[in-house]
PDB file of C-alpha atoms in Angstrom:
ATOM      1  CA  UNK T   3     152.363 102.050 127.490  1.00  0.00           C
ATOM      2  CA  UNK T   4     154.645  99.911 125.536  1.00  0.00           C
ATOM      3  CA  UNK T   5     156.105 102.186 122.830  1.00  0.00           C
ATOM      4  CA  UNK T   6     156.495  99.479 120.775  1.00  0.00           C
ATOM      5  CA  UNK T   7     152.365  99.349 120.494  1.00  0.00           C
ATOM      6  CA  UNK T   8     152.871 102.931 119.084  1.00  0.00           C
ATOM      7  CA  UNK T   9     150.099 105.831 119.443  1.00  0.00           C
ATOM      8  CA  UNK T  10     147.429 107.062 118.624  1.00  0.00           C
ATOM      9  CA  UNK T  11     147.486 110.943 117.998  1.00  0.00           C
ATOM     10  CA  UNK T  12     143.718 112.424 118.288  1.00  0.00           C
ATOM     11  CA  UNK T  13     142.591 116.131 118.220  1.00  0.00           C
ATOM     12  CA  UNK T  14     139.835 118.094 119.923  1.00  0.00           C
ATOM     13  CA  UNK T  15     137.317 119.101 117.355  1.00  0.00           C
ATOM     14  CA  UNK T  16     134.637 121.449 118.352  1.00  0.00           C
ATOM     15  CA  UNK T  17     131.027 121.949 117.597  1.00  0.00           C
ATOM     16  CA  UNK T  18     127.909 119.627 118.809  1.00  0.00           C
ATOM     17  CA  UNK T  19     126.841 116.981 116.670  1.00  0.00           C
ATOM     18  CA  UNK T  20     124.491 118.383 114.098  1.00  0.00           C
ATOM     19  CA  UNK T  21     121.746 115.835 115.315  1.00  0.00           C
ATOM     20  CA  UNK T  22     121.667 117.235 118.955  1.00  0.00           C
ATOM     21  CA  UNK T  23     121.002 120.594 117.252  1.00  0.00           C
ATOM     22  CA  UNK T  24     117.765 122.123 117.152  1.00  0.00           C
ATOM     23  CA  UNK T  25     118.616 123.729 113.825  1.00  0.00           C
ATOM     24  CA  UNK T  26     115.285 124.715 112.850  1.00  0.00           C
ATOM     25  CA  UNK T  27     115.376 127.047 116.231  1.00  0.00           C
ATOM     26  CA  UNK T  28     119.016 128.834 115.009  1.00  0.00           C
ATOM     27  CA  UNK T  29     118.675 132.320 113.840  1.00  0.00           C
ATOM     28  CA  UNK T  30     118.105 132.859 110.133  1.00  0.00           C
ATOM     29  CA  UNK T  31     121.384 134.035 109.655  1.00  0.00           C
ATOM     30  CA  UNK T  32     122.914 130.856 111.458  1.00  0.00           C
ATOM     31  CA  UNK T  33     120.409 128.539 109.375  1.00  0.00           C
ATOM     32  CA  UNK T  34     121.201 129.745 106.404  1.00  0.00           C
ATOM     33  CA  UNK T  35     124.730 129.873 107.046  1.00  0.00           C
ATOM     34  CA  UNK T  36     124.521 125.610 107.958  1.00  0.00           C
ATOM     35  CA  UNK T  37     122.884 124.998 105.187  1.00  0.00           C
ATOM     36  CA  UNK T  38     124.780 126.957 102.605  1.00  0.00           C
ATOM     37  CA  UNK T  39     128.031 125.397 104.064  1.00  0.00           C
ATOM     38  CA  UNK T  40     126.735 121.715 103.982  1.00  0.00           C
ATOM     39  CA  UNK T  41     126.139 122.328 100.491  1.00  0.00           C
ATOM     40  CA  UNK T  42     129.711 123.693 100.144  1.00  0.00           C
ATOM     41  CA  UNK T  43     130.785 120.456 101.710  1.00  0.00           C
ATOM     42  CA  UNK T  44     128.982 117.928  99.208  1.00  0.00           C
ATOM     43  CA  UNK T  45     129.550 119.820  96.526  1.00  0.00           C
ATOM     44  CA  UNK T  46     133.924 120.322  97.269  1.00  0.00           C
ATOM     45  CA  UNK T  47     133.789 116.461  98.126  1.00  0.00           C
ATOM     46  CA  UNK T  48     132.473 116.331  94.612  1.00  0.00           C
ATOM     47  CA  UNK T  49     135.108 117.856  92.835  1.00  0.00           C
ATOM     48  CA  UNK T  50     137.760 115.473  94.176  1.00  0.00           C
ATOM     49  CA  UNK T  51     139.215 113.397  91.139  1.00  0.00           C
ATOM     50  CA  UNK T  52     137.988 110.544  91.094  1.00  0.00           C
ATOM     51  CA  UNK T  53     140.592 108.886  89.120  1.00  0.00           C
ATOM     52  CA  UNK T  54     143.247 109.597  92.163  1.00  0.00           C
ATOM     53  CA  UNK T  55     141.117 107.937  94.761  1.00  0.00           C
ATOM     54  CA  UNK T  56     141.756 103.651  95.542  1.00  0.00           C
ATOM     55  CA  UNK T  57     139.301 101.973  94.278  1.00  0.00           C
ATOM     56  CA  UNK T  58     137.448 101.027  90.814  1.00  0.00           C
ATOM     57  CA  UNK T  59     134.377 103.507  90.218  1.00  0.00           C
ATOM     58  CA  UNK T  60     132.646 100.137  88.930  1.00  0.00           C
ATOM     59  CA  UNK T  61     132.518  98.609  92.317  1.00  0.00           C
ATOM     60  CA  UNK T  62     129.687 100.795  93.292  1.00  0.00           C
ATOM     61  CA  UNK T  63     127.153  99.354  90.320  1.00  0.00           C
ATOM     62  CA  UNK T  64     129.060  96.059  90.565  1.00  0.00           C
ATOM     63  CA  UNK T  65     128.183  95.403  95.009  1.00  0.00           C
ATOM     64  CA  UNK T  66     124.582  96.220  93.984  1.00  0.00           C
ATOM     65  CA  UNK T  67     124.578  94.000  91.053  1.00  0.00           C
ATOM     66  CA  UNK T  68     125.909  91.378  92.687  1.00  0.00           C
ATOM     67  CA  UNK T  69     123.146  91.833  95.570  1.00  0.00           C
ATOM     68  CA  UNK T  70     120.447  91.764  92.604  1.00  0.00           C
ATOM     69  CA  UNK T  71     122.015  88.514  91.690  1.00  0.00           C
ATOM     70  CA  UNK T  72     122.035  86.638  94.737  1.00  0.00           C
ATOM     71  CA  UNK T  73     118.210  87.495  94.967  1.00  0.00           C
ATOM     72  CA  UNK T  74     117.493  85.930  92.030  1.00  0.00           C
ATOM     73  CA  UNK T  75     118.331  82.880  94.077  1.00  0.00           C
ATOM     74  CA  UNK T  76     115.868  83.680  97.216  1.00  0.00           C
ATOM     75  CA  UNK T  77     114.524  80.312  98.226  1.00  0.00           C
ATOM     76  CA  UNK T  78     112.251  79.429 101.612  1.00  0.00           C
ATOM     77  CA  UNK T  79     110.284  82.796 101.522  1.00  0.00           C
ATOM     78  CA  UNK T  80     106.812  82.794 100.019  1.00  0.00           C
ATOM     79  CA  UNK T  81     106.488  83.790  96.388  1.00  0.00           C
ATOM     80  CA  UNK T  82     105.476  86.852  97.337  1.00  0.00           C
ATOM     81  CA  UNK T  83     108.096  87.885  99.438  1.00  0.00           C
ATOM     82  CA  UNK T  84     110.961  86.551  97.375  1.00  0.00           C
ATOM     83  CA  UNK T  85     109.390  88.831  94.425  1.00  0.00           C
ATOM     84  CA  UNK T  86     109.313  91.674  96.864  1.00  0.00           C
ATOM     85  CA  UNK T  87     112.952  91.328  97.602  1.00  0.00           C
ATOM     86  CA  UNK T  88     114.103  90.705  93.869  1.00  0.00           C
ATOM     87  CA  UNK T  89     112.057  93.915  92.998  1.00  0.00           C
ATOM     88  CA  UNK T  90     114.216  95.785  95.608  1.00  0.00           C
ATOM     89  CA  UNK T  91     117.098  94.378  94.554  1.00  0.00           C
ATOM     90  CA  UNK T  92     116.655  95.223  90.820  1.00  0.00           C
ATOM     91  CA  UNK T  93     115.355  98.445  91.704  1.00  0.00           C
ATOM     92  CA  UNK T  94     118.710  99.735  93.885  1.00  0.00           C
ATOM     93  CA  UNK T  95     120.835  97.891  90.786  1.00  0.00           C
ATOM     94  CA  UNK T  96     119.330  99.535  88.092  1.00  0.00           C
ATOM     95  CA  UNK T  97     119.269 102.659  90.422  1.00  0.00           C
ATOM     96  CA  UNK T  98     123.354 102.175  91.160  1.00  0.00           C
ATOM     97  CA  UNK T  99     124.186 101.664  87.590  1.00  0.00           C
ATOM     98  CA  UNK T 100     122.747 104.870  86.506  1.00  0.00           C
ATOM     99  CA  UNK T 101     124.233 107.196  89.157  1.00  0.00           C
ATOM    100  CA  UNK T 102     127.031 109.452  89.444  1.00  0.00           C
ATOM    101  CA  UNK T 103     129.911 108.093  90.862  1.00  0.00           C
ATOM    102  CA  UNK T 104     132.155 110.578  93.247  1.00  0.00           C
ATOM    103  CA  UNK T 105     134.178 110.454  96.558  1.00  0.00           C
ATOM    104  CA  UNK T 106     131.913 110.194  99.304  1.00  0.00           C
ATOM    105  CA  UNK T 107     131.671 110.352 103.415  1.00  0.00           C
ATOM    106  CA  UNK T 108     130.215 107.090 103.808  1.00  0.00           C
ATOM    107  CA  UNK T 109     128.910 107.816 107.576  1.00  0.00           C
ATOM    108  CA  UNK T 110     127.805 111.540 107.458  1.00  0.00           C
ATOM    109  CA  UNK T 111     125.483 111.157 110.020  1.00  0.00           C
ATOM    110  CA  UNK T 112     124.701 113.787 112.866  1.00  0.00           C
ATOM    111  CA  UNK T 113     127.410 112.348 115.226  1.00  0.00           C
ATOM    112  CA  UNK T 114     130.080 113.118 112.670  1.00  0.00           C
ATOM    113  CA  UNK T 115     129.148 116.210 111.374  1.00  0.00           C
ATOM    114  CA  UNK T 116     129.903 118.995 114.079  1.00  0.00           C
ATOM    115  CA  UNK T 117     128.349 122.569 113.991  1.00  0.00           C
ATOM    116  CA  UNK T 118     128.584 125.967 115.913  1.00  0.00           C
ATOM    117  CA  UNK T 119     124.885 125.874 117.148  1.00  0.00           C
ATOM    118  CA  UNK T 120     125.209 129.460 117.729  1.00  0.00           C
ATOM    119  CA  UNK T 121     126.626 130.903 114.035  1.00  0.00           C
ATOM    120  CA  UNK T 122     125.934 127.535 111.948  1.00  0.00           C
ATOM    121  CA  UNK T 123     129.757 127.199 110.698  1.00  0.00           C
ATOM    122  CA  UNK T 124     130.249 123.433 110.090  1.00  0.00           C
ATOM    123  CA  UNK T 125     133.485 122.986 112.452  1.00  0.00           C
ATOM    124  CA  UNK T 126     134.506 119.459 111.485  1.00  0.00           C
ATOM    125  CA  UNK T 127     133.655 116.113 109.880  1.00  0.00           C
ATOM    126  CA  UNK T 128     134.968 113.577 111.648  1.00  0.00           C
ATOM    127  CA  UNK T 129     135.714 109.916 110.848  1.00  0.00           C
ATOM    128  CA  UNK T 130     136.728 109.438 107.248  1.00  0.00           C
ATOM    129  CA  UNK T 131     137.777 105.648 107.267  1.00  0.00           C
ATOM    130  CA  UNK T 132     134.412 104.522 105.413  1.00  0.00           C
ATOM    131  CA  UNK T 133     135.293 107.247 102.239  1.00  0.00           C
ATOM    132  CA  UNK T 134     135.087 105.416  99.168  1.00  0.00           C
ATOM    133  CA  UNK T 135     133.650 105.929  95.543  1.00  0.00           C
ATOM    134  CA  UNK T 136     129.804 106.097  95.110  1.00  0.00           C
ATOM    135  CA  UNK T 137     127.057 107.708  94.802  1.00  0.00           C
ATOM    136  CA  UNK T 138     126.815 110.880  97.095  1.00  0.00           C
ATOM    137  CA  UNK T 139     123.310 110.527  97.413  1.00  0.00           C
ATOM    138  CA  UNK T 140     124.401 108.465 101.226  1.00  0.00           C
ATOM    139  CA  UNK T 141     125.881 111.431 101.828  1.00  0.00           C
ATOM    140  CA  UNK T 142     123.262 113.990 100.996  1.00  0.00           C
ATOM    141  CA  UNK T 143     120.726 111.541 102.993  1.00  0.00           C
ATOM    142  CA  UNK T 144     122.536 111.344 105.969  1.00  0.00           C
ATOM    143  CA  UNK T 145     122.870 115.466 106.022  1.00  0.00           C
ATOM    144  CA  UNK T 146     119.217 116.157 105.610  1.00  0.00           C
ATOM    145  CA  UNK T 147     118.202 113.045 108.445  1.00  0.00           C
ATOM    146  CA  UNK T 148     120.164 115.795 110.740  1.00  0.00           C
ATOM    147  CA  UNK T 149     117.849 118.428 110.193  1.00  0.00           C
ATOM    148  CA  UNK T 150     114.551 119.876 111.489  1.00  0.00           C
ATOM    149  CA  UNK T 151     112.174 119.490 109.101  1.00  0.00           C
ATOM    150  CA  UNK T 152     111.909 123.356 108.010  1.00  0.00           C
ATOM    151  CA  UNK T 153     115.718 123.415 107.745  1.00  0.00           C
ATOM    152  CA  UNK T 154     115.822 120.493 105.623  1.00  0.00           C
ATOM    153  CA  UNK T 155     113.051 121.988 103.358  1.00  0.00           C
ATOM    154  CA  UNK T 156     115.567 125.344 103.053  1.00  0.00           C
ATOM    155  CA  UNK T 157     118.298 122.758 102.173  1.00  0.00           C
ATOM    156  CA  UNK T 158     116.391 120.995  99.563  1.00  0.00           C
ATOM    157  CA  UNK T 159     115.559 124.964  98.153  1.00  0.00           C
ATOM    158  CA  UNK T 160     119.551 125.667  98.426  1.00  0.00           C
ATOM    159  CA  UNK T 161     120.023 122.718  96.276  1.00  0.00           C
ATOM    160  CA  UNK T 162     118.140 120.988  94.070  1.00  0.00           C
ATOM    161  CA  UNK T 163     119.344 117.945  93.270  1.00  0.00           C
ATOM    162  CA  UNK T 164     119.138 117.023  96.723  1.00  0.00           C
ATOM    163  CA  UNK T 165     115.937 115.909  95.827  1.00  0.00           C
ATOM    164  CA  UNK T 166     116.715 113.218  93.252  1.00  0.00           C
ATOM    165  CA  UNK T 167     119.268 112.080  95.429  1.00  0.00           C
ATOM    166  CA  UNK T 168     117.145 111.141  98.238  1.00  0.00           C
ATOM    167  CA  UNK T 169     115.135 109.524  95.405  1.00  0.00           C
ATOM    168  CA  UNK T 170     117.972 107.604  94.552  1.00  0.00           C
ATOM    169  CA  UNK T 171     119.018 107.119  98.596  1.00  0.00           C
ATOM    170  CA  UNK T 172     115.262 105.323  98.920  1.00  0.00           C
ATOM    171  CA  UNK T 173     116.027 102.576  96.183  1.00  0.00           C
ATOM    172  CA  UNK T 174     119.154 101.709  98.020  1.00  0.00           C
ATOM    173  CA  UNK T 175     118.002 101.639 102.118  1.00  0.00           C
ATOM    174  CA  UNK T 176     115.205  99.757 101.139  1.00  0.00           C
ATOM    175  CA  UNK T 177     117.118  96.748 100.422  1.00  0.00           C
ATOM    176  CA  UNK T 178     118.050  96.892 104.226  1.00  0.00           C
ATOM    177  CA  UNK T 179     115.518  93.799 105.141  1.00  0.00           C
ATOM    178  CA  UNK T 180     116.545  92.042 102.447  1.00  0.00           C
ATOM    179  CA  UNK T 181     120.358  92.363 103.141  1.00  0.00           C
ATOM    180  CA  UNK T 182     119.850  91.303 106.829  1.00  0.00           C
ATOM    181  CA  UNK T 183     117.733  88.506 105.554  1.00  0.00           C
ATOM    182  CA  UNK T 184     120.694  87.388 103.549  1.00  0.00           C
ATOM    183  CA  UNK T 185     122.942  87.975 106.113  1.00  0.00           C
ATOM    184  CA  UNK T 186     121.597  86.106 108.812  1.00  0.00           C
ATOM    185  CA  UNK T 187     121.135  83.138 106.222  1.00  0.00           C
ATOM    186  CA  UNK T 188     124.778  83.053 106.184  1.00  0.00           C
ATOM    187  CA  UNK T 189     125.854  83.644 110.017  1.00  0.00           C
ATOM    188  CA  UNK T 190     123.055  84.859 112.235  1.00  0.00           C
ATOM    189  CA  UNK T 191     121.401  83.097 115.287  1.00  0.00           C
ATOM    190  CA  UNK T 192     118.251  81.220 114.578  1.00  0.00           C
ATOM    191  CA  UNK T 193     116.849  84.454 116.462  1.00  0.00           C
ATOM    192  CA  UNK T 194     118.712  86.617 114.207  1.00  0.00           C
ATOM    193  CA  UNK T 195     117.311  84.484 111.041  1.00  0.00           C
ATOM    194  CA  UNK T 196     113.847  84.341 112.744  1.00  0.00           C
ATOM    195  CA  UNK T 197     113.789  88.087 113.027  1.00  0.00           C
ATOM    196  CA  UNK T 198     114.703  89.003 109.286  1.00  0.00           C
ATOM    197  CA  UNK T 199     112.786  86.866 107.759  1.00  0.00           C
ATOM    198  CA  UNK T 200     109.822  88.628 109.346  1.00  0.00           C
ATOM    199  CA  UNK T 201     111.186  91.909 108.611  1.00  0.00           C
ATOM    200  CA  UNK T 202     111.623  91.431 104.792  1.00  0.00           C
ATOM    201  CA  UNK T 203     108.045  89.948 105.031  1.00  0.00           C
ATOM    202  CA  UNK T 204     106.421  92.912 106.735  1.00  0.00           C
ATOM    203  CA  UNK T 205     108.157  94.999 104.174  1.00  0.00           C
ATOM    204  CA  UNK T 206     106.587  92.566 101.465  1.00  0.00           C
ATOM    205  CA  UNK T 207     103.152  93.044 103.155  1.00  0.00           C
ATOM    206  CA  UNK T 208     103.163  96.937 103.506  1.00  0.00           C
ATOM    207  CA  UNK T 209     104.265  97.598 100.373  1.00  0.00           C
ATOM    208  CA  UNK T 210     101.492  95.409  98.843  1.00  0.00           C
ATOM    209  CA  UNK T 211      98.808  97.453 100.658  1.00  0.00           C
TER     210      UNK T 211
END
């Protein structure tokens, strides 16, 4: 290659992506040993100051506020549904105003966290480019979405507050058919449109059941 196109240096991390892990068929030892050092991991990403990281620690109240606002001005959905999606909206606002604000992963799904299958030592997390300030909750989600269902209970055990921040995760990913709604106002295919806009009505019609 040219070398005036420069390089791109990449290492070998090991480990298996924690969602092609059968965690909840490790060994005790190796369970408990995943789960104690996720925790580790949320809770050392936690103590970074947030006052040395780029960004304003408004921003994350501020993007959901701003999606609240631009519901307010929902037009060619029923009634129903545009009240549907401004309840969402309010709901993850409200919810994003009150929460703790802290360095976070951003994409700390299975495929970037990598684990020893066989001792359950967290070998790497890989892909740091979405990090930002916000609530860790995304973060804690994305962990626990990894798990079998009896490790994720043990996790939930090992820490508390896990709990209330998959509450808080909810108010926020359920604004997901209203933000593709929105989006495909603005540049999606009539398809795309076509597609969201039954979507966030669906959504509308379940929850009213």
């Amino acid at each position: 290659p040219d070398p005036g196109e420069g390089f791109l240096h990449l290492s070998l991390m090991s480990g298996q992506a924690l969602d092609t892990v059968a965690t909840d068929a490790m060994s005790p030892p190796a369970r408990a040993r995943l789960v104690g050092e996720l925790a580790d991991l949320i809770d050392r990403l936690g103590q970074l100051p947030v006052d040395r990281w780029p960004g304003d620690p408004a921003d994350w109240a501020r993007i959901w506020a701003e999606l609240a606002a631009e519901t307010v001005g929902l037009t060619g959905l029923p009634v129903e549904v545009q009240a549907h999606a401004q309840g969402l909206a309010a709901t993850a606002a409200a919810t994003a105003a009150s929460a703790p604000i802290r360095v976070f992963h951003g994409d700390l799904g299975g495929v970037n966290c990598r684990v020893d299958a066989e001792t359950g030592s967290v070998t790497a997390m890989l892909d740091w480019d979405a990090a930002a300030l916000g609530d860790p909750a995304t973060d804690v989600a994305a962990l626990l979405s990894g798990l079998g269902p009896d490790t994720a209970a043990a996790a939930r055990s090992h820490s508390p507050g896990w709990v209330a921040d998959e509450q808080r995760y909810t108010h926020y990913v359920a604004t997901w058919p209203l933000q593709f709604y929105l989006w495909s106002a603005r540049s999606g295919s009539p398809d795309e449109r076509q597609r969201a806009r039954g979507m966030l009505s669906e959504q509308a019609r379940s929850a009213a059941r």
